[in-house]
Amino acid sequence: MSGTSSTLRPPADAVAPVRHPDAPAPGELLGAHYEHCFGCGGGQAHGLHLAARAGEGVKITAEFTVSAAHQGAPGLAHGGVLASALDETLGSLNWLLRTIAVTGRLETDFVRPVPVDTVLHLEAEVTAVAGRKIYSTATGRIGGPEGPVAVRADALFIEVKVDHFIDNGRQEEIQAAMNDPDQIRRARAFEVNP
């Protein structure tokens, strides 16, 4: 991990993360937090459709298949799309803490090209918590979960209240999410930064 930025280095008083007792069980598929999320929602034709699973402790694994719509250079994933996959994976960690948080900083290293039709195998974990700040790290591998590292990132998430989304989101989507009759979907729509 890059780890050179002081904003991504936990302070001396940071504590180890604690998995919430109501977090999804290890191995459980997390599913989309919001149908129209570019990262995990099924309602985005060219979205990532990233599928994340809870791991042990405060870790998750995820998979994302690079499609032709995700190209930058011919036949290769766009770097911004890969950064989005890392951000979505890192943001999903907050489900294990049962904390609403948004990305404050994301530092990404692009190690090797990721071809179209490749499955990117992602692993992420929360490394420390300091007040409202949540520090985490992720890697993306190609060729399988033990394959060579293609991308990696360190991130800082900031815990926020649901008002962050209500006050700043486009009102049509906010109202639609808040009016969803499914109480679980309604709550999950605001769990992570979409």
Short mmCIF file of N, CA, C and O in Angstrom, two decimals, residues 35-106:
data_model
loop_
_atom_site.label_atom_id
_atom_site.label_comp_id
_atom_site.label_asym_id
_atom_site.label_seq_id
_atom_site.Cartn_x
_atom_site.Cartn_y
_atom_site.Cartn_z
N GLU A 35 -30.17 0.10 -5.71
CA GLU A 35 -30.36 -0.43 -7.07
C GLU A 35 -29.64 0.39 -8.13
O GLU A 35 -29.15 -0.12 -9.12
N HIS A 36 -29.55 1.71 -7.94
CA HIS A 36 -28.97 2.57 -8.96
C HIS A 36 -27.52 2.96 -8.67
O HIS A 36 -26.97 3.86 -9.33
N CYS A 37 -26.89 2.31 -7.71
CA CYS A 37 -25.47 2.56 -7.43
C CYS A 37 -24.63 2.08 -8.61
O CYS A 37 -24.78 0.94 -9.06
N PHE A 38 -23.73 2.93 -9.11
CA PHE A 38 -22.86 2.55 -10.22
C PHE A 38 -21.98 1.35 -9.86
O PHE A 38 -21.68 0.52 -10.69
N GLY A 39 -21.58 1.27 -8.60
CA GLY A 39 -20.67 0.20 -8.20
C GLY A 39 -21.32 -1.15 -8.01
O GLY A 39 -20.82 -2.16 -8.48
N CYS A 40 -22.47 -1.20 -7.32
CA CYS A 40 -23.05 -2.50 -6.96
C CYS A 40 -24.47 -2.72 -7.44
O CYS A 40 -24.99 -3.83 -7.37
N GLY A 41 -25.14 -1.69 -7.94
CA GLY A 41 -26.55 -1.80 -8.29
C GLY A 41 -26.81 -2.48 -9.62
O GLY A 41 -26.03 -2.33 -10.57
N GLY A 42 -27.90 -3.21 -9.68
CA GLY A 42 -28.29 -3.86 -10.92
C GLY A 42 -28.98 -2.93 -11.88
O GLY A 42 -29.18 -3.27 -13.05
N GLY A 43 -29.37 -1.74 -11.44
CA GLY A 43 -30.11 -0.80 -12.27
C GLY A 43 -29.23 0.06 -13.17
O GLY A 43 -29.73 0.96 -13.82
N GLN A 44 -27.95 -0.20 -13.20
CA GLN A 44 -27.02 0.54 -14.05
C GLN A 44 -26.52 -0.37 -15.16
O GLN A 44 -25.74 -1.30 -14.91
N ALA A 45 -26.97 -0.12 -16.38
CA ALA A 45 -26.61 -1.00 -17.50
C ALA A 45 -25.09 -1.18 -17.64
O ALA A 45 -24.62 -2.29 -17.90
N HIS A 46 -24.34 -0.11 -17.46
CA HIS A 46 -22.89 -0.19 -17.63
C HIS A 46 -22.14 -0.08 -16.31
O HIS A 46 -20.94 0.19 -16.28
N GLY A 47 -22.87 -0.29 -15.21
CA GLY A 47 -22.25 -0.24 -13.89
C GLY A 47 -21.30 -1.42 -13.68
O GLY A 47 -21.14 -2.29 -14.54
N LEU A 48 -20.69 -1.44 -12.52
CA LEU A 48 -19.72 -2.49 -12.20
C LEU A 48 -20.37 -3.81 -11.80
O LEU A 48 -19.76 -4.85 -11.95
N HIS A 49 -21.57 -3.74 -11.23
CA HIS A 49 -22.27 -4.94 -10.75
C HIS A 49 -21.36 -5.74 -9.83
O HIS A 49 -21.35 -6.97 -9.87
N LEU A 50 -20.62 -5.02 -9.01
CA LEU A 50 -19.66 -5.62 -8.09
C LEU A 50 -20.40 -6.45 -7.04
O LEU A 50 -21.38 -5.99 -6.46
N ALA A 51 -19.96 -7.67 -6.84
CA ALA A 51 -20.57 -8.57 -5.86
C ALA A 51 -19.60 -8.76 -4.70
O ALA A 51 -18.50 -9.29 -4.89
N ALA A 52 -20.00 -8.31 -3.51
CA ALA A 52 -19.13 -8.38 -2.32
C ALA A 52 -19.70 -9.38 -1.32
O ALA A 52 -20.91 -9.53 -1.18
N ARG A 53 -18.78 -10.06 -0.63
CA ARG A 53 -19.14 -11.01 0.43
C ARG A 53 -18.42 -10.63 1.72
O ARG A 53 -17.27 -10.22 1.70
N ALA A 54 -19.15 -10.79 2.82
CA ALA A 54 -18.54 -10.56 4.13
C ALA A 54 -17.45 -11.61 4.36
O ALA A 54 -17.61 -12.78 4.00
N GLY A 55 -16.37 -11.18 4.97
CA GLY A 55 -15.30 -12.09 5.34
C GLY A 55 -15.23 -12.20 6.86
O GLY A 55 -16.15 -11.79 7.56
N GLU A 56 -14.15 -12.74 7.33
CA GLU A 56 -13.91 -12.82 8.77
C GLU A 56 -13.48 -11.45 9.28
O GLU A 56 -12.93 -10.64 8.54
N GLY A 57 -13.72 -11.19 10.55
CA GLY A 57 -13.32 -9.92 11.13
C GLY A 57 -13.97 -8.77 10.40
O GLY A 57 -15.16 -8.77 10.16
N VAL A 58 -13.16 -7.78 10.03
CA VAL A 58 -13.68 -6.63 9.30
C VAL A 58 -13.04 -6.64 7.90
O VAL A 58 -12.32 -5.73 7.51
N LYS A 59 -13.32 -7.73 7.18
CA LYS A 59 -12.79 -7.93 5.84
C LYS A 59 -13.93 -8.34 4.91
O LYS A 59 -14.91 -8.94 5.34
N ILE A 60 -13.76 -8.01 3.64
CA ILE A 60 -14.68 -8.49 2.62
C ILE A 60 -13.89 -8.91 1.39
O ILE A 60 -12.73 -8.52 1.21
N THR A 61 -14.53 -9.72 0.56
CA THR A 61 -14.01 -10.04 -0.76
C THR A 61 -15.07 -9.61 -1.77
O THR A 61 -16.26 -9.52 -1.45
N ALA A 62 -14.64 -9.33 -2.99
CA ALA A 62 -15.57 -8.91 -4.03
C ALA A 62 -15.02 -9.32 -5.38
O ALA A 62 -13.82 -9.58 -5.53
N GLU A 63 -15.92 -9.37 -6.35
CA GLU A 63 -15.53 -9.64 -7.73
C GLU A 63 -16.21 -8.64 -8.65
O GLU A 63 -17.33 -8.23 -8.41
N PHE A 64 -15.48 -8.30 -9.70
CA PHE A 64 -15.96 -7.38 -10.72
C PHE A 64 -15.40 -7.85 -12.05
O PHE A 64 -14.20 -8.07 -12.19
N THR A 65 -16.27 -8.05 -13.04
CA THR A 65 -15.85 -8.45 -14.38
C THR A 65 -15.78 -7.21 -15.26
O THR A 65 -16.77 -6.51 -15.44
N VAL A 66 -14.61 -6.97 -15.82
CA VAL A 66 -14.39 -5.82 -16.70
C VAL A 66 -15.08 -6.10 -18.04
O VAL A 66 -14.78 -7.10 -18.69
N SER A 67 -16.00 -5.22 -18.43
CA SER A 67 -16.70 -5.38 -19.71
C SER A 67 -16.15 -4.39 -20.73
O SER A 67 -15.37 -3.49 -20.39
N ALA A 68 -16.59 -4.52 -21.96
CA ALA A 68 -16.16 -3.61 -23.03
C ALA A 68 -16.55 -2.16 -22.69
O ALA A 68 -15.85 -1.23 -23.08
N ALA A 69 -17.64 -1.97 -21.96
CA ALA A 69 -18.07 -0.62 -21.58
C ALA A 69 -17.13 0.03 -20.57
O ALA A 69 -17.23 1.23 -20.31
N HIS A 70 -16.21 -0.74 -19.97
CA HIS A 70 -15.31 -0.23 -18.95
C HIS A 70 -13.91 0.07 -19.49
O HIS A 70 -12.98 0.28 -18.72
N GLN A 71 -13.76 0.12 -20.81
CA GLN A 71 -12.44 0.32 -21.43
C GLN A 71 -11.94 1.75 -21.29
O GLN A 71 -12.71 2.71 -21.29
N GLY A 72 -10.63 1.85 -21.20
CA GLY A 72 -9.92 3.11 -21.35
C GLY A 72 -9.16 2.99 -22.65
O GLY A 72 -9.65 3.34 -23.72
N ALA A 73 -7.96 2.42 -22.58
CA ALA A 73 -7.22 2.07 -23.79
C ALA A 73 -7.90 0.86 -24.43
O ALA A 73 -8.60 0.10 -23.75
N PRO A 74 -7.73 0.64 -25.72
CA PRO A 74 -8.39 -0.48 -26.38
C PRO A 74 -8.09 -1.82 -25.67
O PRO A 74 -6.94 -2.19 -25.48
N GLY A 75 -9.17 -2.48 -25.25
CA GLY A 75 -9.05 -3.80 -24.64
C GLY A 75 -8.62 -3.82 -23.19
O GLY A 75 -8.47 -4.89 -22.60
N LEU A 76 -8.46 -2.64 -22.56
CA LEU A 76 -8.01 -2.57 -21.17
C LEU A 76 -8.97 -1.73 -20.33
O LEU A 76 -9.57 -0.77 -20.82
N ALA A 77 -9.10 -2.10 -19.07
CA ALA A 77 -9.96 -1.36 -18.14
C ALA A 77 -9.46 0.07 -17.98
O ALA A 77 -8.25 0.32 -17.92
N HIS A 78 -10.39 1.00 -17.89
CA HIS A 78 -10.08 2.40 -17.61
C HIS A 78 -9.63 2.50 -16.15
O HIS A 78 -10.24 1.90 -15.27
N GLY A 79 -8.60 3.27 -15.88
CA GLY A 79 -8.10 3.42 -14.52
C GLY A 79 -9.15 3.97 -13.56
O GLY A 79 -9.22 3.56 -12.40
N GLY A 80 -9.99 4.87 -14.02
CA GLY A 80 -11.05 5.42 -13.18
C GLY A 80 -12.08 4.37 -12.79
O GLY A 80 -12.61 4.39 -11.69
N VAL A 81 -12.35 3.45 -13.70
CA VAL A 81 -13.28 2.36 -13.40
C VAL A 81 -12.65 1.44 -12.35
O VAL A 81 -13.34 1.01 -11.41
N LEU A 82 -11.37 1.16 -12.47
CA LEU A 82 -10.69 0.32 -11.47
C LEU A 82 -10.69 1.02 -10.10
O LEU A 82 -10.91 0.38 -9.07
N ALA A 83 -10.46 2.34 -10.10
CA ALA A 83 -10.52 3.09 -8.84
C ALA A 83 -11.93 3.03 -8.26
O ALA A 83 -12.11 2.91 -7.04
N SER A 84 -12.96 3.08 -9.12
CA SER A 84 -14.34 2.96 -8.65
C SER A 84 -14.59 1.60 -8.02
O SER A 84 -15.28 1.50 -6.99
N ALA A 85 -14.05 0.54 -8.61
CA ALA A 85 -14.20 -0.81 -8.05
C ALA A 85 -13.54 -0.90 -6.68
O ALA A 85 -14.10 -1.48 -5.74
N LEU A 86 -12.37 -0.31 -6.54
CA LEU A 86 -11.70 -0.29 -5.24
C LEU A 86 -12.52 0.52 -4.23
O LEU A 86 -12.71 0.09 -3.08
N ASP A 87 -13.01 1.68 -4.64
CA ASP A 87 -13.80 2.54 -3.75
C ASP A 87 -15.07 1.83 -3.30
O ASP A 87 -15.44 1.88 -2.12
N GLU A 88 -15.75 1.17 -4.22
CA GLU A 88 -16.98 0.43 -3.87
C GLU A 88 -16.67 -0.68 -2.88
O GLU A 88 -17.41 -0.89 -1.91
N THR A 89 -15.59 -1.40 -3.11
CA THR A 89 -15.21 -2.49 -2.21
C THR A 89 -14.86 -1.96 -0.84
O THR A 89 -15.33 -2.48 0.18
N LEU A 90 -14.07 -0.91 -0.79
CA LEU A 90 -13.69 -0.30 0.49
C LEU A 90 -14.92 0.26 1.21
O LEU A 90 -15.06 0.10 2.43
N GLY A 91 -15.81 0.88 0.49
CA GLY A 91 -17.03 1.42 1.10
C GLY A 91 -17.92 0.33 1.68
O GLY A 91 -18.59 0.53 2.69
N SER A 92 -17.91 -0.83 1.04
CA SER A 92 -18.72 -1.95 1.54
C SER A 92 -18.26 -2.44 2.90
O SER A 92 -19.05 -3.03 3.65
N LEU A 93 -17.02 -2.18 3.25
CA LEU A 93 -16.52 -2.56 4.58
C LEU A 93 -17.34 -1.92 5.69
O LEU A 93 -17.50 -2.52 6.77
N ASN A 94 -17.86 -0.74 5.44
CA ASN A 94 -18.60 -0.03 6.48
C ASN A 94 -19.88 -0.77 6.87
O ASN A 94 -20.41 -0.54 7.96
N TRP A 95 -20.38 -1.67 6.01
CA TRP A 95 -21.53 -2.49 6.36
C TRP A 95 -21.19 -3.41 7.53
O TRP A 95 -22.06 -3.76 8.32
N LEU A 96 -19.93 -3.81 7.61
CA LEU A 96 -19.51 -4.69 8.71
C LEU A 96 -19.39 -3.94 10.03
O LEU A 96 -19.48 -4.53 11.10
N LEU A 97 -19.19 -2.62 9.94
CA LEU A 97 -19.14 -1.78 11.13
C LEU A 97 -20.52 -1.24 11.49
O LEU A 97 -20.71 -0.70 12.57
N ARG A 98 -21.46 -1.36 10.54
CA ARG A 98 -22.81 -0.79 10.66
C ARG A 98 -22.70 0.73 10.86
O ARG A 98 -23.37 1.32 11.70
N THR A 99 -21.84 1.33 10.02
CA THR A 99 -21.57 2.76 10.08
C THR A 99 -21.85 3.38 8.72
O THR A 99 -21.47 2.81 7.70
N ILE A 100 -22.50 4.52 8.71
CA ILE A 100 -22.69 5.28 7.48
C ILE A 100 -21.44 6.13 7.31
O ILE A 100 -21.10 6.93 8.19
N ALA A 101 -20.75 5.96 6.18
CA ALA A 101 -19.50 6.69 5.96
C ALA A 101 -19.33 7.00 4.47
O ALA A 101 -19.86 6.30 3.62
N VAL A 102 -18.58 8.05 4.20
CA VAL A 102 -18.29 8.46 2.83
C VAL A 102 -16.77 8.48 2.63
O VAL A 102 -16.00 8.64 3.57
N THR A 103 -16.37 8.37 1.39
CA THR A 103 -14.95 8.40 1.05
C THR A 103 -14.41 9.80 1.30
O THR A 103 -14.93 10.78 0.76
N GLY A 104 -13.37 9.88 2.11
CA GLY A 104 -12.68 11.14 2.34
C GLY A 104 -11.44 11.25 1.47
O GLY A 104 -11.11 12.32 0.96
N ARG A 105 -10.76 10.13 1.30
CA ARG A 105 -9.54 10.10 0.49
C ARG A 105 -9.34 8.69 -0.02
O ARG A 105 -9.59 7.72 0.71
N LEU A 106 -8.89 8.58 -1.26
CA LEU A 106 -8.60 7.28 -1.88
C LEU A 106 -7.30 7.41 -2.64
O LEU A 106 -7.20 8.23 -3.55
#
